[in-house]
Coordinates of C-alpha atoms in Angstrom, one line a residue:
M1 CA 0.0 0.0 0.0
I2 CA 1.3 3.4 -1.0
N3 CA 2.3 5.6 2.0
K4 CA 0.4 8.9 1.4
S5 CA 2.8 10.8 3.6
K6 CA 5.8 9.7 1.5
V7 CA 3.9 10.6 -1.7
S8 CA 3.1 14.1 -0.4
D9 CA 6.8 14.6 0.6
V10 CA 8.0 13.5 -2.9
V11 CA 5.5 15.8 -4.6
L12 CA 6.5 18.7 -2.4
N13 CA 10.2 18.1 -3.0
V14 CA 9.8 17.7 -6.8
S15 CA 7.6 20.9 -6.9
L16 CA 10.2 22.9 -4.9
L17 CA 13.0 21.7 -7.2
A18 CA 11.0 22.5 -10.3
F19 CA 10.3 26.0 -9.0
I20 CA 14.0 26.5 -7.9
A21 CA 15.2 25.4 -11.4
F22 CA 12.8 27.9 -13.0
T23 CA 13.9 30.7 -10.7
V24 CA 17.6 30.0 -11.5
Y25 CA 16.9 30.0 -15.2
I26 CA 15.0 33.3 -15.1
L27 CA 17.7 34.9 -13.1
Y28 CA 20.4 33.6 -15.4
I29 CA 18.8 34.9 -18.6
N30 CA 18.4 38.3 -16.9
Q31 CA 22.0 38.7 -15.8
E32 CA 22.5 41.7 -18.0
V33 CA 19.4 43.3 -16.6
F34 CA 20.7 43.0 -13.1
Y35 CA 24.1 44.6 -14.0
T36 CA 22.2 47.5 -15.6
A37 CA 20.1 47.7 -12.4
Y38 CA 23.3 48.2 -10.5
D39 CA 24.8 50.6 -13.1
R40 CA 21.6 52.8 -13.0
S41 CA 21.0 52.6 -9.2
E42 CA 22.1 55.3 -6.8
F43 CA 23.9 54.6 -3.6
I44 CA 26.1 57.4 -2.1
F45 CA 28.0 56.7 1.1
G46 CA 27.4 59.5 3.6
A47 CA 24.9 61.2 5.8
P48 CA 23.1 63.3 3.1
F49 CA 21.9 60.3 1.1
F50 CA 21.0 58.4 4.3
H51 CA 19.0 61.2 5.7
T52 CA 17.3 61.9 2.4
L53 CA 15.9 58.4 2.3
L54 CA 15.0 58.3 6.0
S55 CA 13.0 61.5 5.6
K56 CA 10.2 59.3 4.1
P57 CA 8.5 56.2 5.4
F58 CA 10.1 52.9 4.3
G59 CA 13.4 54.9 3.9
L60 CA 15.5 52.5 5.9
M61 CA 14.5 49.5 3.7
R62 CA 15.3 51.5 0.6
Y63 CA 18.7 52.4 2.0
V64 CA 19.4 48.7 2.7
G65 CA 18.1 47.8 -0.7
A66 CA 20.3 50.5 -2.4
W67 CA 23.3 49.2 -0.6
L68 CA 22.6 45.5 -1.5
T69 CA 22.0 46.5 -5.2
Q70 CA 25.8 47.3 -5.4
F71 CA 26.4 43.5 -5.4
F72 CA 24.7 43.3 -8.8
C73 CA 28.0 44.7 -10.1
H74 CA 28.7 41.0 -10.4
P75 CA 25.3 39.6 -11.2
G76 CA 26.1 36.1 -10.0
I77 CA 26.9 37.5 -6.5
G78 CA 23.8 39.7 -6.4
T79 CA 21.4 37.0 -7.6
G80 CA 22.9 34.5 -5.1
M81 CA 22.2 37.0 -2.3
M82 CA 18.7 37.5 -3.6
M83 CA 18.0 33.8 -3.7
A84 CA 19.3 33.4 -0.2
I85 CA 16.8 36.1 1.0
W86 CA 14.0 34.3 -0.8
A87 CA 15.1 31.0 0.8
L88 CA 14.8 32.7 4.2
I89 CA 11.4 34.1 3.2
F90 CA 10.2 30.6 2.4
C91 CA 11.5 29.0 5.7
V92 CA 10.5 31.9 7.9
G93 CA 7.1 32.1 6.2
V94 CA 6.4 28.4 6.8
K95 CA 7.1 29.0 10.5
A96 CA 5.2 32.3 10.8
F97 CA 2.1 30.9 9.1
R98 CA 2.5 27.5 10.7
L99 CA 2.2 25.6 7.4
Q100 CA 2.2 21.9 7.5
G101 CA 3.2 19.3 4.9
G102 CA 2.2 20.3 1.3
A103 CA 0.7 23.6 2.5
S104 CA 4.2 24.9 3.0
A105 CA 4.4 25.2 -0.8
L106 CA 2.1 28.2 -0.5
M107 CA 5.2 30.2 0.3
L108 CA 6.3 29.8 -3.3
L109 CA 3.7 32.3 -4.3
P110 CA 5.2 35.3 -2.4
V111 CA 8.6 34.3 -3.8
A112 CA 7.1 34.2 -7.3
C113 CA 5.7 37.7 -6.8
L114 CA 9.1 39.1 -5.8
L115 CA 10.8 37.3 -8.7
T116 CA 8.3 38.8 -11.1
S117 CA 8.9 42.3 -9.7
M118 CA 12.5 42.0 -10.8
V119 CA 12.0 40.9 -14.4
D120 CA 8.9 42.9 -15.5
L121 CA 10.3 46.4 -15.5
G122 CA 11.4 46.7 -19.1
Y123 CA 12.6 50.1 -20.0
W124 CA 11.5 51.6 -16.7
I125 CA 14.9 50.4 -15.5
Y126 CA 16.4 53.5 -17.1
I127 CA 14.1 56.2 -15.7
S128 CA 12.7 54.8 -12.4
T129 CA 13.3 57.0 -9.5
I130 CA 12.6 54.4 -6.8
R131 CA 15.8 54.1 -4.7
G132 CA 16.8 50.6 -3.6
Y133 CA 13.9 49.0 -5.5
W134 CA 15.7 45.7 -6.3
F135 CA 16.2 44.5 -2.8
S136 CA 14.0 46.6 -0.6
Q137 CA 10.7 44.7 -1.2
S138 CA 12.3 41.3 -0.5
V139 CA 14.1 42.6 2.7
G140 CA 10.9 44.4 3.9
Y141 CA 8.8 41.3 3.4
L142 CA 11.4 39.1 5.2
V143 CA 11.4 41.5 8.2
M144 CA 7.6 41.4 8.2
L145 CA 7.6 37.6 8.4
L146 CA 10.2 37.6 11.2
L147 CA 8.0 40.0 13.2
L148 CA 4.9 37.7 12.5
W149 CA 6.8 34.7 13.6
A150 CA 7.9 36.4 16.8
A151 CA 4.4 37.7 17.5
R152 CA 2.8 34.3 17.0
S153 CA 5.4 32.8 19.3
T154 CA 4.2 35.0 22.2
P155 CA 1.1 34.6 24.3
R156 CA -2.0 36.0 22.6
R157 CA -2.6 38.6 25.3
W158 CA 0.5 40.3 24.0
H159 CA -0.8 40.9 20.5
L160 CA -2.1 44.4 21.3
A161 CA 1.5 45.3 22.1
W162 CA 2.5 43.9 18.7
Y163 CA -0.1 46.0 17.0
L164 CA 1.2 49.1 18.8
A165 CA 4.7 48.1 17.8
A166 CA 3.6 47.9 14.1
V167 CA 2.5 51.5 14.4
C168 CA 5.8 52.6 15.8
I169 CA 7.9 50.7 13.2
Y170 CA 5.7 51.9 10.3
P171 CA 8.4 54.5 9.3
I172 CA 10.7 51.6 8.8
L173 CA 8.5 49.0 7.2
G174 CA 5.9 51.2 5.4
W175 CA 3.1 49.1 3.8
F176 CA 4.6 45.9 5.2
A177 CA 3.7 47.2 8.7
L178 CA 0.0 47.3 7.6
L179 CA 0.4 43.8 6.1
F180 CA 1.9 42.5 9.4
V181 CA -1.1 43.8 11.3
L182 CA -3.6 42.1 8.9
C183 CA -1.7 38.8 8.8
L184 CA -1.4 38.7 12.6
A185 CA -5.1 39.5 13.0
L186 CA -6.2 36.8 10.5
S187 CA -3.8 34.2 11.9
E188 CA -5.6 34.0 15.2
K189 CA -9.2 33.8 16.3
T190 CA -9.7 37.6 16.6
T191 CA -12.9 38.9 18.2
W192 CA -15.0 41.6 16.6
R193 CA -14.0 44.0 19.4
E194 CA -10.3 43.4 18.5
Y195 CA -11.1 44.0 14.9
I196 CA -12.7 47.4 15.8
A197 CA -9.7 48.2 17.9
I198 CA -7.3 47.3 15.1
F199 CA -9.3 49.4 12.6
L200 CA -9.3 52.4 14.9
L201 CA -5.6 51.9 15.5
I202 CA -4.8 51.8 11.7
F203 CA -7.1 54.8 11.1
T204 CA -5.4 56.8 13.9
A205 CA -2.0 55.8 12.8
S206 CA -2.7 56.9 9.2
I207 CA -3.9 60.3 10.3
W208 CA -0.9 60.8 12.6
H209 CA 1.6 59.7 10.0
T210 CA 0.0 61.9 7.4
Q211 CA 0.5 64.9 9.7
F212 CA 4.1 63.8 10.5
Y213 CA 5.0 63.4 6.8
S214 CA 3.2 66.5 5.7
N215 CA 5.2 66.7 2.5
L216 CA 3.6 63.5 1.2
K217 CA 0.1 62.7 -0.2
F218 CA -2.2 60.6 1.9
D219 CA -2.0 57.5 -0.3
D220 CA 1.8 57.9 -0.4
V221 CA 1.8 57.7 3.4
V222 CA -0.7 54.9 3.9
L223 CA 0.9 52.6 1.4
A224 CA 4.5 53.9 1.8
G225 CA 7.0 51.7 0.1
L226 CA 4.5 50.1 -2.3
P227 CA 6.2 50.7 -5.7
R228 CA 4.3 52.8 -8.2
F229 CA 5.7 53.7 -11.6
E230 CA 4.6 57.1 -12.6
T231 CA 6.1 60.1 -14.3
L232 CA 4.5 63.4 -15.5
S233 CA 3.8 61.8 -18.8
D234 CA 3.7 58.0 -18.2
V235 CA 2.1 55.6 -15.8
S236 CA 2.3 51.8 -15.7
P237 CA -0.1 50.5 -13.0
H238 CA 0.5 46.9 -14.1
L239 CA 4.0 47.0 -12.7
S240 CA 2.5 47.2 -9.2
I241 CA 0.5 44.0 -9.7
P242 CA 3.1 41.7 -8.2
F243 CA 3.0 43.6 -5.0
W244 CA -0.8 43.7 -4.8
V245 CA -0.7 39.9 -5.4
L246 CA 2.0 39.6 -2.8
G247 CA -0.2 41.3 -0.2
A248 CA -3.3 39.4 -1.2
V249 CA -1.6 36.0 -1.0
S250 CA -0.1 36.9 2.4
I251 CA -3.6 37.7 3.7
L252 CA -5.2 34.6 2.2
I253 CA -2.5 32.1 3.5
P254 CA -3.6 32.2 7.1
L255 CA -7.3 31.9 6.0
C256 CA -6.9 29.0 3.6
S257 CA -3.8 27.1 4.6
K258 CA -5.6 24.6 6.8
Y259 CA -7.8 23.6 3.8
L260 CA -4.9 23.2 1.4
T261 CA -3.0 20.1 2.7
R262 CA -3.8 17.8 -0.2
W263 CA -0.9 16.1 -2.0
F264 CA -1.4 18.1 -5.3
V265 CA -1.3 21.6 -3.6
P266 CA 2.6 21.9 -4.1
V267 CA 2.1 21.2 -7.9
L268 CA -0.5 23.9 -8.2
C269 CA 1.5 26.4 -6.2
A270 CA 4.7 25.8 -8.3
A271 CA 2.7 25.9 -11.5
A272 CA 0.9 29.1 -10.5
G273 CA 4.2 30.8 -9.6
I274 CA 5.8 29.8 -12.9
V275 CA 2.8 30.9 -15.0
F276 CA 2.5 34.2 -13.2
T277 CA 6.2 35.1 -13.6
S278 CA 6.3 33.9 -17.2
S279 CA 3.2 35.9 -18.1
Q280 CA 4.4 39.1 -16.5
M281 CA 8.1 39.0 -17.4
Y282 CA 9.5 41.4 -20.0
Y283 CA 12.1 39.8 -22.2
D284 CA 13.3 41.0 -25.5
Q285 CA 16.6 40.2 -27.2
N286 CA 17.2 43.8 -28.4
Y287 CA 16.5 45.0 -24.8
I288 CA 19.3 42.6 -23.6
N289 CA 21.6 43.4 -26.5
E290 CA 21.3 47.2 -25.9
M291 CA 22.4 46.6 -22.3
R292 CA 25.3 44.4 -23.4
M293 CA 26.5 47.0 -25.9
V294 CA 26.3 49.9 -23.5
R295 CA 28.3 47.9 -20.9
H296 CA 31.0 47.1 -23.5
A297 CA 31.0 50.7 -24.8
E298 CA 31.6 51.9 -21.2
D299 CA 34.7 49.8 -21.1
D300 CA 35.8 50.9 -24.6
N301 CA 35.5 47.2 -25.7
W302 CA 34.5 48.1 -29.3
K303 CA 35.3 44.6 -30.6
A304 CA 32.6 43.2 -28.3
V305 CA 30.2 45.9 -29.4
L306 CA 30.7 44.9 -33.1
H307 CA 30.4 41.3 -32.3
I308 CA 26.9 41.9 -30.9
A309 CA 26.0 44.2 -33.9
E310 CA 27.0 41.4 -36.3
E311 CA 24.7 38.9 -34.5
N312 CA 21.7 41.3 -34.5
K313 CA 19.6 41.7 -37.6
K314 CA 17.0 44.3 -36.4
P315 CA 18.9 46.7 -34.2
T316 CA 17.4 49.7 -32.3
C317 CA 18.5 53.2 -32.8
T318 CA 20.8 53.1 -29.7
M319 CA 22.5 50.0 -31.0
L320 CA 23.1 51.7 -34.4
F321 CA 24.8 54.6 -32.8
L322 CA 27.0 52.4 -30.7
K323 CA 27.8 50.2 -33.7
N324 CA 28.9 53.2 -35.7
I325 CA 31.0 54.5 -32.8
A326 CA 32.7 51.1 -32.6
L327 CA 33.4 51.2 -36.4
M328 CA 34.9 54.6 -35.9
N329 CA 37.3 53.3 -33.3
E330 CA 38.0 49.9 -35.0
G331 CA 38.1 51.1 -38.6
G332 CA 35.9 50.3 -41.6
L333 CA 33.1 52.7 -40.9
L334 CA 32.3 53.5 -44.5
D335 CA 33.0 49.9 -45.6
R336 CA 30.9 48.0 -43.1
S337 CA 28.3 50.3 -41.6
F338 CA 25.5 49.5 -44.0
K339 CA 26.5 45.8 -44.3
L340 CA 25.8 45.6 -40.5
G341 CA 22.6 47.6 -41.1
N342 CA 21.4 51.1 -40.3
D343 CA 17.7 50.4 -40.5
A344 CA 16.5 51.3 -37.0
A345 CA 13.8 48.9 -35.5
N346 CA 11.2 50.1 -33.1
I347 CA 11.8 49.4 -29.4
N348 CA 9.6 46.5 -28.4
N349 CA 8.0 48.2 -25.5
P350 CA 4.5 47.0 -24.4
D351 CA 4.2 50.0 -22.1
T352 CA 3.1 53.5 -23.1
L353 CA 6.5 54.6 -21.8
H354 CA 8.4 56.7 -24.3
V355 CA 12.1 55.7 -24.1
T356 CA 14.8 56.9 -26.5
L357 CA 18.5 57.1 -27.0
L358 CA 18.3 60.0 -24.6
D359 CA 17.4 57.7 -21.7
I360 CA 19.6 54.7 -22.6
A361 CA 23.0 55.9 -23.7
S362 CA 23.0 59.5 -24.8
P363 CA 25.9 60.7 -22.5
L364 CA 28.0 57.9 -23.7
V365 CA 27.3 58.6 -27.4
Y366 CA 27.9 62.4 -27.0
Y367 CA 31.2 61.7 -25.1
N368 CA 32.6 59.5 -27.9
Y369 CA 31.7 62.1 -30.5
G370 CA 33.7 64.8 -28.5
M371 CA 30.5 66.8 -27.6
L372 CA 31.6 67.1 -24.0
N373 CA 29.4 70.0 -22.8
E374 CA 26.4 68.2 -24.1
A375 CA 27.5 64.9 -22.5
I376 CA 28.0 66.7 -19.1
R377 CA 24.6 68.4 -19.4
L378 CA 22.8 65.2 -20.2
N379 CA 24.6 63.4 -17.4
F380 CA 23.4 65.9 -14.9
E381 CA 19.8 66.1 -16.2
N382 CA 19.4 62.3 -16.2
A383 CA 21.2 61.9 -12.8
I384 CA 19.1 64.5 -11.1
Q385 CA 16.0 62.5 -12.0
A386 CA 17.2 58.9 -11.7
G387 CA 20.1 59.3 -9.3
F388 CA 23.9 59.6 -9.4
S389 CA 24.4 56.0 -10.3
P390 CA 27.8 54.5 -11.3
F391 CA 26.9 54.9 -14.9
Y392 CA 26.6 58.7 -14.6
L393 CA 29.5 59.1 -12.1
K394 CA 31.8 57.2 -14.5
M395 CA 30.7 59.3 -17.4
L396 CA 31.1 62.5 -15.4
A397 CA 34.6 61.5 -14.4
R398 CA 35.5 60.7 -18.0
C399 CA 34.1 64.0 -19.2
A400 CA 36.0 65.9 -16.5
L401 CA 39.2 64.1 -17.5
A402 CA 38.6 65.1 -21.2
V403 CA 38.2 68.8 -20.3
G404 CA 41.2 68.7 -18.0
D405 CA 39.5 69.3 -14.7
E406 CA 41.5 67.1 -12.3
K407 CA 39.6 68.3 -9.2
L408 CA 36.3 67.1 -10.6
V409 CA 37.9 63.8 -11.7
E410 CA 39.0 63.3 -8.1
R411 CA 35.6 64.2 -6.7
Y412 CA 33.7 61.6 -8.9
T413 CA 36.3 58.9 -8.4
T414 CA 36.3 59.4 -4.7
I415 CA 32.5 58.7 -4.6
L416 CA 33.0 55.6 -6.7
H417 CA 35.9 54.3 -4.6
R418 CA 33.6 54.0 -1.6
Q419 CA 31.6 51.3 -3.4
P420 CA 32.6 47.7 -2.9
F421 CA 33.9 46.9 -6.4
Y422 CA 35.4 50.3 -7.5
G423 CA 38.1 50.7 -4.9
D424 CA 40.8 51.4 -7.6
W425 CA 38.7 52.6 -10.5
Q426 CA 40.1 55.4 -12.7
P427 CA 38.6 56.8 -15.9
A428 CA 40.2 55.5 -19.1
P429 CA 42.5 57.8 -21.0
V430 CA 40.9 60.1 -23.5
T431 CA 41.3 58.6 -27.0
D432 CA 42.9 60.5 -29.8
K433 CA 39.7 60.4 -31.8
I434 CA 37.7 62.1 -29.0
K435 CA 40.4 64.8 -28.7
E436 CA 40.3 65.3 -32.5
L437 CA 36.5 65.5 -32.6
Q438 CA 36.4 67.8 -29.5
K439 CA 38.4 70.4 -31.5
C440 CA 36.1 70.2 -34.5
Y441 CA 32.8 70.5 -32.6
P442 CA 31.6 74.0 -31.5
D443 CA 31.0 72.6 -28.0
E444 CA 28.3 74.8 -26.7
L445 CA 25.0 74.1 -25.1
T446 CA 22.3 74.4 -27.7
G447 CA 19.3 74.3 -25.5
V448 CA 17.4 72.0 -27.9
E449 CA 16.2 68.5 -27.3
N450 CA 19.0 66.0 -27.7
S451 CA 17.7 63.1 -29.8
D452 CA 18.9 60.7 -32.5
S453 CA 17.8 63.2 -35.2
Y454 CA 19.6 66.0 -33.5
L455 CA 22.8 63.9 -33.5
V456 CA 22.4 62.9 -37.2
N457 CA 21.7 66.5 -38.2
G458 CA 24.5 68.0 -36.1
I459 CA 27.3 65.6 -37.2
S460 CA 26.4 65.9 -40.8
L461 CA 27.3 69.6 -40.6
W462 CA 31.0 68.8 -39.9
Y463 CA 31.8 68.8 -43.6
E464 CA 34.0 71.9 -43.4
S465 CA 36.3 70.4 -40.7
D466 CA 39.9 69.7 -41.5
S467 CA 39.9 66.6 -39.4
K468 CA 40.0 63.2 -41.1
V469 CA 37.8 61.6 -38.4
A470 CA 35.2 64.4 -38.5
S471 CA 35.1 64.3 -42.3
E472 CA 34.3 60.6 -42.2
Q473 CA 31.5 61.1 -39.6
A474 CA 30.1 64.0 -41.6
L475 CA 29.9 61.9 -44.8
L476 CA 28.3 58.9 -43.0
Y477 CA 25.6 61.1 -41.4
A478 CA 24.9 63.0 -44.6
M479 CA 24.4 59.5 -46.1
L480 CA 22.1 58.5 -43.2
R481 CA 20.1 61.7 -43.8
C482 CA 19.8 60.8 -47.5
D483 CA 20.4 64.4 -48.1
S484 CA 22.2 65.3 -51.4
R485 CA 22.7 68.9 -50.3
R486 CA 24.9 67.7 -47.5
F487 CA 26.4 64.7 -49.2
W488 CA 28.3 66.6 -51.9
P489 CA 30.2 69.0 -49.7
S490 CA 30.8 66.2 -47.2
L491 CA 32.2 64.0 -50.0
R492 CA 34.4 66.8 -51.4
N493 CA 35.9 67.4 -48.0
Y494 CA 36.4 63.6 -47.4
V495 CA 38.2 63.1 -50.7
K496 CA 40.4 66.1 -50.0
L497 CA 41.5 64.7 -46.7
H498 CA 41.8 61.1 -47.7
L499 CA 43.6 61.4 -51.1
D500 CA 45.9 58.5 -50.6
E501 CA 43.2 56.1 -49.3
Q502 CA 40.9 53.7 -51.1
F503 CA 37.4 54.9 -51.9
P504 CA 35.2 53.2 -49.3
L505 CA 32.5 50.9 -50.5
H506 CA 29.4 52.6 -49.1
A507 CA 30.7 56.0 -50.0
M508 CA 31.1 54.7 -53.6
E509 CA 27.6 53.3 -53.5
A510 CA 26.2 56.7 -52.3
Y511 CA 28.3 58.5 -55.0
I512 CA 26.8 56.3 -57.8
L513 CA 23.3 56.8 -56.5
F514 CA 23.5 60.6 -56.1
M515 CA 25.3 61.0 -59.4
D516 CA 22.4 59.2 -61.0
K517 CA 19.5 60.8 -59.2
A518 CA 20.6 64.0 -57.6
P519 CA 23.8 65.3 -59.3
E520 CA 25.2 68.8 -58.5
E521 CA 25.4 71.4 -61.3
K522 CA 29.2 71.1 -61.0
R523 CA 29.8 67.3 -61.1
M524 CA 32.5 65.7 -59.1
M525 CA 34.1 62.9 -61.1
L526 CA 35.5 60.0 -59.2
P527 CA 36.5 56.5 -60.3
V528 CA 34.3 53.6 -59.1
E529 CA 34.7 49.9 -59.3
Q530 CA 32.9 48.3 -62.3
S531 CA 31.5 45.5 -60.1
V532 CA 29.8 48.0 -57.8
F533 CA 28.3 49.9 -60.8
E534 CA 27.0 46.7 -62.3
R535 CA 25.4 45.7 -59.0
Y536 CA 23.7 49.2 -58.9
K537 CA 22.1 48.5 -62.3
Q538 CA 21.0 45.1 -61.0
F539 CA 19.5 46.7 -58.0
W540 CA 17.2 48.9 -60.1
A541 CA 16.4 46.1 -62.5
A542 CA 15.4 43.9 -59.5
L543 CA 13.3 46.8 -58.1
E544 CA 11.4 47.2 -61.3
S545 CA 10.7 43.5 -61.5
I546 CA 9.6 43.0 -57.9
A547 CA 7.5 46.2 -57.5
K548 CA 3.9 45.5 -58.5
P549 CA 0.8 47.7 -58.4
G550 CA -0.8 47.5 -54.9
M551 CA 2.4 46.6 -53.1
T552 CA 3.6 48.8 -50.3
I553 CA 7.2 50.1 -50.1
V554 CA 7.7 47.9 -47.0
E555 CA 6.7 44.8 -48.8
V556 CA 9.0 45.6 -51.7
G557 CA 11.8 46.3 -49.3
E558 CA 11.5 43.1 -47.5
Q559 CA 11.7 41.1 -50.7
M560 CA 14.8 43.0 -51.8
R561 CA 16.5 42.9 -48.3
E562 CA 18.1 39.5 -48.7
A563 CA 19.9 40.4 -52.0
Y564 CA 20.6 44.1 -51.4
G565 CA 20.0 44.8 -47.7
D566 CA 23.8 45.2 -47.2
T567 CA 23.9 48.2 -49.6
Y568 CA 23.4 51.9 -49.2
W569 CA 20.9 51.9 -52.0
W570 CA 18.6 49.6 -50.1
Y571 CA 18.8 51.8 -47.0
N572 CA 18.2 55.0 -49.0
I573 CA 15.0 53.6 -50.6
F574 CA 13.6 51.3 -48.0
G575 CA 15.4 51.9 -44.7
R576 CA 13.8 53.6 -41.7
K577 CA 15.5 57.0 -41.6
F578 CA 16.6 58.7 -38.3
M579 CA 14.7 61.8 -39.4
N580 CA 12.5 62.9 -42.3
V581 CA 14.3 65.5 -44.5
T582 CA 13.7 67.0 -47.9
G583 CA 16.2 65.7 -50.4
N584 CA 15.5 62.0 -49.7
I585 CA 16.3 60.1 -52.9
G586 CA 13.4 57.7 -52.3
H587 CA 11.0 60.7 -52.4
E588 CA 12.8 62.1 -55.5
I589 CA 12.3 58.8 -57.3
A590 CA 8.7 58.7 -56.4
S591 CA 8.2 62.1 -57.9

C-alpha cells in the first residue's frame, strides 16, 4: 500500500526543485538586466543620502536595498544573495504561518511575486526614481515575516503590544507594517472587538503619519514603500500588480492554509508561480543586447560591441549609434556600416513609456563624439531624476578628464571608490579620436532636445572640418540623412583629406546613386569599381521586376532585403531614416 505521507513529501520536493530550477533559469537569462540595475541605481555613502531616504517612510528599507544593489555589479553574487533572501522568506514564512506538509508550498507564491517584480520592469529600468527597488521589497517582506513569527510565538494577550509596535515601526516597514497587522489578526481567532480596535488603530496611525509626513500625499503615506511607476507623462499600473498579489496572497494564506493540505497543492503552487512570472516577465533580445552594448562601450571594448552588432539583424537606434562609434574606433566605418545595417527597428515596449537614446546611452554617445558639454549636461539632467548612479558618475569622471578638470575627476572617483567593487577605478585615458572631434565641434549648449535626429543632423554639418575623423563622420551622417545637399560638400571634404586612401564601398555606392539621381550642377568625377556599378544597375532592375501595383514600399523592401540589404541603395529607398528631411532620394524617385 502506498504511503500517502511519502507521496506528499515526494510531490513537495519535486515541486520545490522545479520552481527553484525555473527561478535559477529566469535569473540567469536576466544577468545583464541586473548589471544594468546596478549601473543605474544610486547609492552614495554619507549622511546626506542616508537622511534623504530616511525623511520618508520605508526609507531604511530603501537604504538597505540600495546598498545591496551594489552587489549586482557582479550579477552572480547579487542574484545569489537574492536567492538566499528568498530561501529565508520561504523558511520563515512556513514558521510564521505554521504551514504543515504540502501547505508549505504556499510560500512559493510570495517568492514568485518578488521574482516577477525583478523581471517585469522593461525600459523603466532607465528612468525609475525608486531608490533601492531591487532588494527593498524582499528585505521588507522578510522582516515582516520575522515579526509575524515572533508575534505568534508570544502569548495571545501580548498581541495588542505587537499592533502598537507595528504603528511605531511603520516609518521603517511602510506598507509591510500594515500587512503585518492584517496577517497577525487573521492568523488568530480575533474577536469583533479586537477588529474594531485594530481598525481604529490603523485609522489613527494613518492620520498621525499623514501629519508627520506633511510633504507627502495621503496615499503615499498609507501605502508607503509600495512601488508605483509614474512620471509626469507616463504611468504603468500593471508593474504594481506583483506587490498587490503579494499582499493578497499573504492575507489569504492564514485563512486558507488549513484547507490546502492535499498532495497536489505543491504542484498547483509551483505551476501558479511559474505561470504568473512567465506571463508578467518582460524579455526582448534587443533589450538585452542594448544593455550588453552599453556595458562594453563603457569599457571601450569596441570589438565586443561589433560582435553583438554582427549577430543582431534588427537593431534599435541606440544599437546603431554604438555600432557606428565602434566602427569609428576599430576602422571600416564607410565599408561596413550598411553591411551591418542602419535600418532602426522600433523598441519592443509593451508599455506606453516613451524611451529613446536620450534615456539609454546619450551621455556615452555624445562623449565619444567629442561633444563634452552636451554629454555633461545630459549626465546631470538624467542623474538628477534617476540618481547619481555608477553609470553617470563614471561618465562625469571621463568628461572631467577630457576637459582637463582634475579636481572634478578626483571628486567623482572618490565617490566611486567608496563602493565595494570600485576601490581602484580610474577613468580610461581620453582617446585621440575624442580629442580630435572635440576640437572640431563647436562645443556649446544648444538648449534643444538631444535626440537621434539631432545627432544625425548636427554631425552631418561637420563637412567643413579639416579633421579626417570628423570628415568621415560628416559623410556617414549625410548619407544617413539621405540628403544630397549635405552629401556633396561632405564627399568633397572627405576626398580632399583622404587622397591616398581607397574609396570606401558605401561612399562609392552613395556616390553612384547621387550622381544618377541628384547630381550637382558642378559634377565631381571619381573612379568607381565596375562591379559596384554593375550591382547598382542590377538593384534597379530587381526593383522594377519586384515592385507591382498595390504593393507597399515595406513589402518591396522586405523582398529585396536578402539580396541588397547590405547596400546603401537599399537603406536609401527602404530603410527607416533617423529623421525625415527633404532631399530623400526615395522621395525624388517617387516624384
